[in-house]
């Protein structure tokens, strides 16, 4: 009987080890994909709102930052979106074998990007409000 309990304990310990260290981080990957799609959508909104502002305010050649025009800024946002938030890149997430720590690092990076996009969107919306007055 003691041998059976020992074997059962060993099997349970082995299964626990396997699922803890060698199972796919499905939940984390799903969260990464959700964060990616959220960033993608917000980036598209920011691009649209900035483009609308540029057209309404005729601000193509106005400076948003020293030596950076609104049009250059919009171009940079579009290029960053194409490079970092494309559907092609999203599709690669399913094909890659990523560790849990890599997924968490990528998610953290996307969260930081999301915060930056929100800040940019807020500034554009404030500019649009001033424009309406």
mmCIF file of C-alpha atoms in Angstrom:
data_model
loop_
_atom_site.group_PDB
_atom_site.id
_atom_site.type_symbol
_atom_site.label_atom_id
_atom_site.label_comp_id
_atom_site.label_asym_id
_atom_site.label_seq_id
_atom_site.Cartn_x
_atom_site.Cartn_y
_atom_site.Cartn_z
ATOM 1 C CA UNK A 1 0.000 0.000 0.000
ATOM 2 C CA UNK A 2 2.822 2.395 0.847
ATOM 3 C CA UNK A 3 4.416 1.704 -2.535
ATOM 4 C CA UNK A 4 1.130 2.552 -4.298
ATOM 5 C CA UNK A 5 0.863 5.847 -2.388
ATOM 6 C CA UNK A 6 4.494 6.646 -3.254
ATOM 7 C CA UNK A 7 3.932 5.930 -6.960
ATOM 8 C CA UNK A 8 0.709 7.974 -6.971
ATOM 9 C CA UNK A 9 2.495 10.881 -5.281
ATOM 10 C CA UNK A 10 5.299 10.676 -7.841
ATOM 11 C CA UNK A 11 2.816 10.687 -10.748
ATOM 12 C CA UNK A 12 0.967 13.706 -9.324
ATOM 13 C CA UNK A 13 4.244 15.551 -8.750
ATOM 14 C CA UNK A 14 5.346 14.756 -12.319
ATOM 15 C CA UNK A 15 2.071 15.986 -13.815
ATOM 16 C CA UNK A 16 2.194 19.140 -11.714
ATOM 17 C CA UNK A 17 5.760 19.825 -12.863
ATOM 18 C CA UNK A 18 4.833 19.192 -16.490
ATOM 19 C CA UNK A 19 1.828 21.519 -16.469
ATOM 20 C CA UNK A 20 3.651 24.196 -14.510
ATOM 21 C CA UNK A 21 6.772 24.402 -16.654
ATOM 22 C CA UNK A 22 6.008 22.820 -20.007
ATOM 23 C CA UNK A 23 2.399 23.668 -20.808
ATOM 24 C CA UNK A 24 1.632 26.380 -23.317
ATOM 25 C CA UNK A 25 0.907 29.745 -21.703
ATOM 26 C CA UNK A 26 -2.507 29.929 -23.392
ATOM 27 C CA UNK A 27 -4.052 32.479 -21.062
ATOM 28 C CA UNK A 28 -1.074 34.820 -21.341
ATOM 29 C CA UNK A 29 -1.017 34.461 -25.142
ATOM 30 C CA UNK A 30 -4.720 35.290 -25.337
ATOM 31 C CA UNK A 31 -4.126 38.390 -23.222
ATOM 32 C CA UNK A 32 -1.245 39.404 -25.510
ATOM 33 C CA UNK A 33 -3.484 39.041 -28.561
ATOM 34 C CA UNK A 34 -6.226 41.079 -26.909
ATOM 35 C CA UNK A 35 -3.758 43.825 -25.989
ATOM 36 C CA UNK A 36 -2.395 43.784 -29.553
ATOM 37 C CA UNK A 37 -5.882 44.220 -31.052
ATOM 38 C CA UNK A 38 -6.674 47.013 -28.571
ATOM 39 C CA UNK A 39 -3.498 48.855 -29.557
ATOM 40 C CA UNK A 40 -4.268 48.317 -33.218
ATOM 41 C CA UNK A 41 -7.730 49.828 -32.860
ATOM 42 C CA UNK A 42 -6.540 52.776 -30.768
ATOM 43 C CA UNK A 43 -3.716 53.493 -33.219
ATOM 44 C CA UNK A 44 -6.208 53.608 -36.079
ATOM 45 C CA UNK A 45 -8.443 55.968 -34.101
ATOM 46 C CA UNK A 46 -5.495 58.263 -33.324
ATOM 47 C CA UNK A 47 -4.495 58.332 -36.989
ATOM 48 C CA UNK A 48 -8.033 59.204 -38.060
ATOM 49 C CA UNK A 49 -8.491 61.907 -35.422
ATOM 50 C CA UNK A 50 -5.112 63.458 -36.264
ATOM 51 C CA UNK A 51 -5.894 63.390 -39.965
ATOM 52 C CA UNK A 52 -9.268 65.058 -39.311
ATOM 53 C CA UNK A 53 -7.601 67.736 -37.210
ATOM 54 C CA UNK A 54 -4.989 68.422 -39.884
ATOM 55 C CA UNK A 55 -7.699 68.856 -42.504
ATOM 56 C CA UNK A 56 -10.026 71.003 -40.372
ATOM 57 C CA UNK A 57 -7.271 73.241 -39.010
ATOM 58 C CA UNK A 58 -5.284 73.277 -42.238
ATOM 59 C CA UNK A 59 -2.349 72.296 -40.034
ATOM 60 C CA UNK A 60 -0.299 70.194 -42.455
ATOM 61 C CA UNK A 61 2.778 72.401 -42.102
ATOM 62 C CA UNK A 62 2.164 73.581 -38.538
ATOM 63 C CA UNK A 63 4.576 72.308 -35.917
ATOM 64 C CA UNK A 64 3.361 69.803 -33.343
ATOM 65 C CA UNK A 65 6.866 69.559 -31.855
ATOM 66 C CA UNK A 66 10.036 71.504 -32.627
ATOM 67 C CA UNK A 67 10.980 70.723 -36.235
ATOM 68 C CA UNK A 68 8.133 68.193 -36.607
ATOM 69 C CA UNK A 69 5.021 69.127 -38.553
ATOM 70 C CA UNK A 70 1.615 67.587 -37.998
ATOM 71 C CA UNK A 71 1.926 65.839 -41.375
ATOM 72 C CA UNK A 72 5.320 64.370 -40.458
ATOM 73 C CA UNK A 73 3.896 63.244 -37.120
ATOM 74 C CA UNK A 74 0.954 61.538 -38.831
ATOM 75 C CA UNK A 75 3.308 59.844 -41.292
ATOM 76 C CA UNK A 76 5.445 58.565 -38.419
ATOM 77 C CA UNK A 77 2.396 57.184 -36.579
ATOM 78 C CA UNK A 78 1.242 55.407 -39.755
ATOM 79 C CA UNK A 79 4.685 53.891 -40.311
ATOM 80 C CA UNK A 80 4.905 52.734 -36.695
ATOM 81 C CA UNK A 81 1.457 51.174 -37.010
ATOM 82 C CA UNK A 82 2.412 49.342 -40.215
ATOM 83 C CA UNK A 83 5.636 48.079 -38.655
ATOM 84 C CA UNK A 84 4.429 47.187 -35.151
ATOM 85 C CA UNK A 85 0.662 46.670 -35.296
ATOM 86 C CA UNK A 86 -0.028 45.067 -38.659
ATOM 87 C CA UNK A 87 -2.376 42.122 -39.169
ATOM 88 C CA UNK A 88 0.597 40.212 -40.585
ATOM 89 C CA UNK A 89 2.452 40.627 -37.298
ATOM 90 C CA UNK A 90 -0.658 39.580 -35.371
ATOM 91 C CA UNK A 91 -0.899 36.400 -37.438
ATOM 92 C CA UNK A 92 2.727 35.589 -36.559
ATOM 93 C CA UNK A 93 1.770 35.422 -32.881
ATOM 94 C CA UNK A 94 -0.072 32.166 -33.530
ATOM 95 C CA UNK A 95 2.882 30.607 -35.328
ATOM 96 C CA UNK A 96 5.598 31.507 -32.846
ATOM 97 C CA UNK A 97 6.451 29.383 -29.847
ATOM 98 C CA UNK A 98 6.815 31.959 -27.109
ATOM 99 C CA UNK A 99 7.756 31.414 -23.509
ATOM 100 C CA UNK A 100 5.614 32.824 -20.745
ATOM 101 C CA UNK A 101 8.247 35.407 -19.836
ATOM 102 C CA UNK A 102 8.533 36.566 -23.463
ATOM 103 C CA UNK A 103 4.762 36.905 -23.721
ATOM 104 C CA UNK A 104 4.636 38.903 -20.481
ATOM 105 C CA UNK A 105 7.424 41.176 -21.715
ATOM 106 C CA UNK A 106 5.639 41.750 -25.029
ATOM 107 C CA UNK A 107 2.385 42.467 -23.204
ATOM 108 C CA UNK A 108 4.121 45.013 -20.963
ATOM 109 C CA UNK A 109 5.552 46.723 -24.040
ATOM 110 C CA UNK A 110 2.099 46.863 -25.634
ATOM 111 C CA UNK A 111 0.635 48.306 -22.436
ATOM 112 C CA UNK A 112 3.250 51.076 -22.500
ATOM 113 C CA UNK A 113 2.476 51.732 -26.158
ATOM 114 C CA UNK A 114 -1.242 51.856 -25.347
ATOM 115 C CA UNK A 115 -0.638 54.509 -22.682
ATOM 116 C CA UNK A 116 1.318 56.604 -25.192
ATOM 117 C CA UNK A 117 -1.429 56.283 -27.779
ATOM 118 C CA UNK A 118 -4.047 57.326 -25.196
ATOM 119 C CA UNK A 119 -1.994 60.370 -24.283
ATOM 120 C CA UNK A 120 -1.652 61.316 -27.957
ATOM 121 C CA UNK A 121 -5.375 60.827 -28.510
ATOM 122 C CA UNK A 122 -6.186 63.065 -25.549
ATOM 123 C CA UNK A 123 -3.954 65.832 -26.898
ATOM 124 C CA UNK A 124 -5.558 65.588 -30.349
ATOM 125 C CA UNK A 125 -9.035 65.746 -28.837
ATOM 126 C CA UNK A 126 -8.056 68.840 -26.872
ATOM 127 C CA UNK A 127 -6.782 70.465 -30.061
ATOM 128 C CA UNK A 128 -10.084 69.628 -31.762
ATOM 129 C CA UNK A 129 -12.055 71.195 -28.907
ATOM 130 C CA UNK A 130 -10.044 74.406 -29.177
ATOM 131 C CA UNK A 131 -10.632 74.365 -32.921
ATOM 132 C CA UNK A 132 -14.426 74.100 -32.467
ATOM 133 C CA UNK A 133 -14.577 77.203 -30.246
#
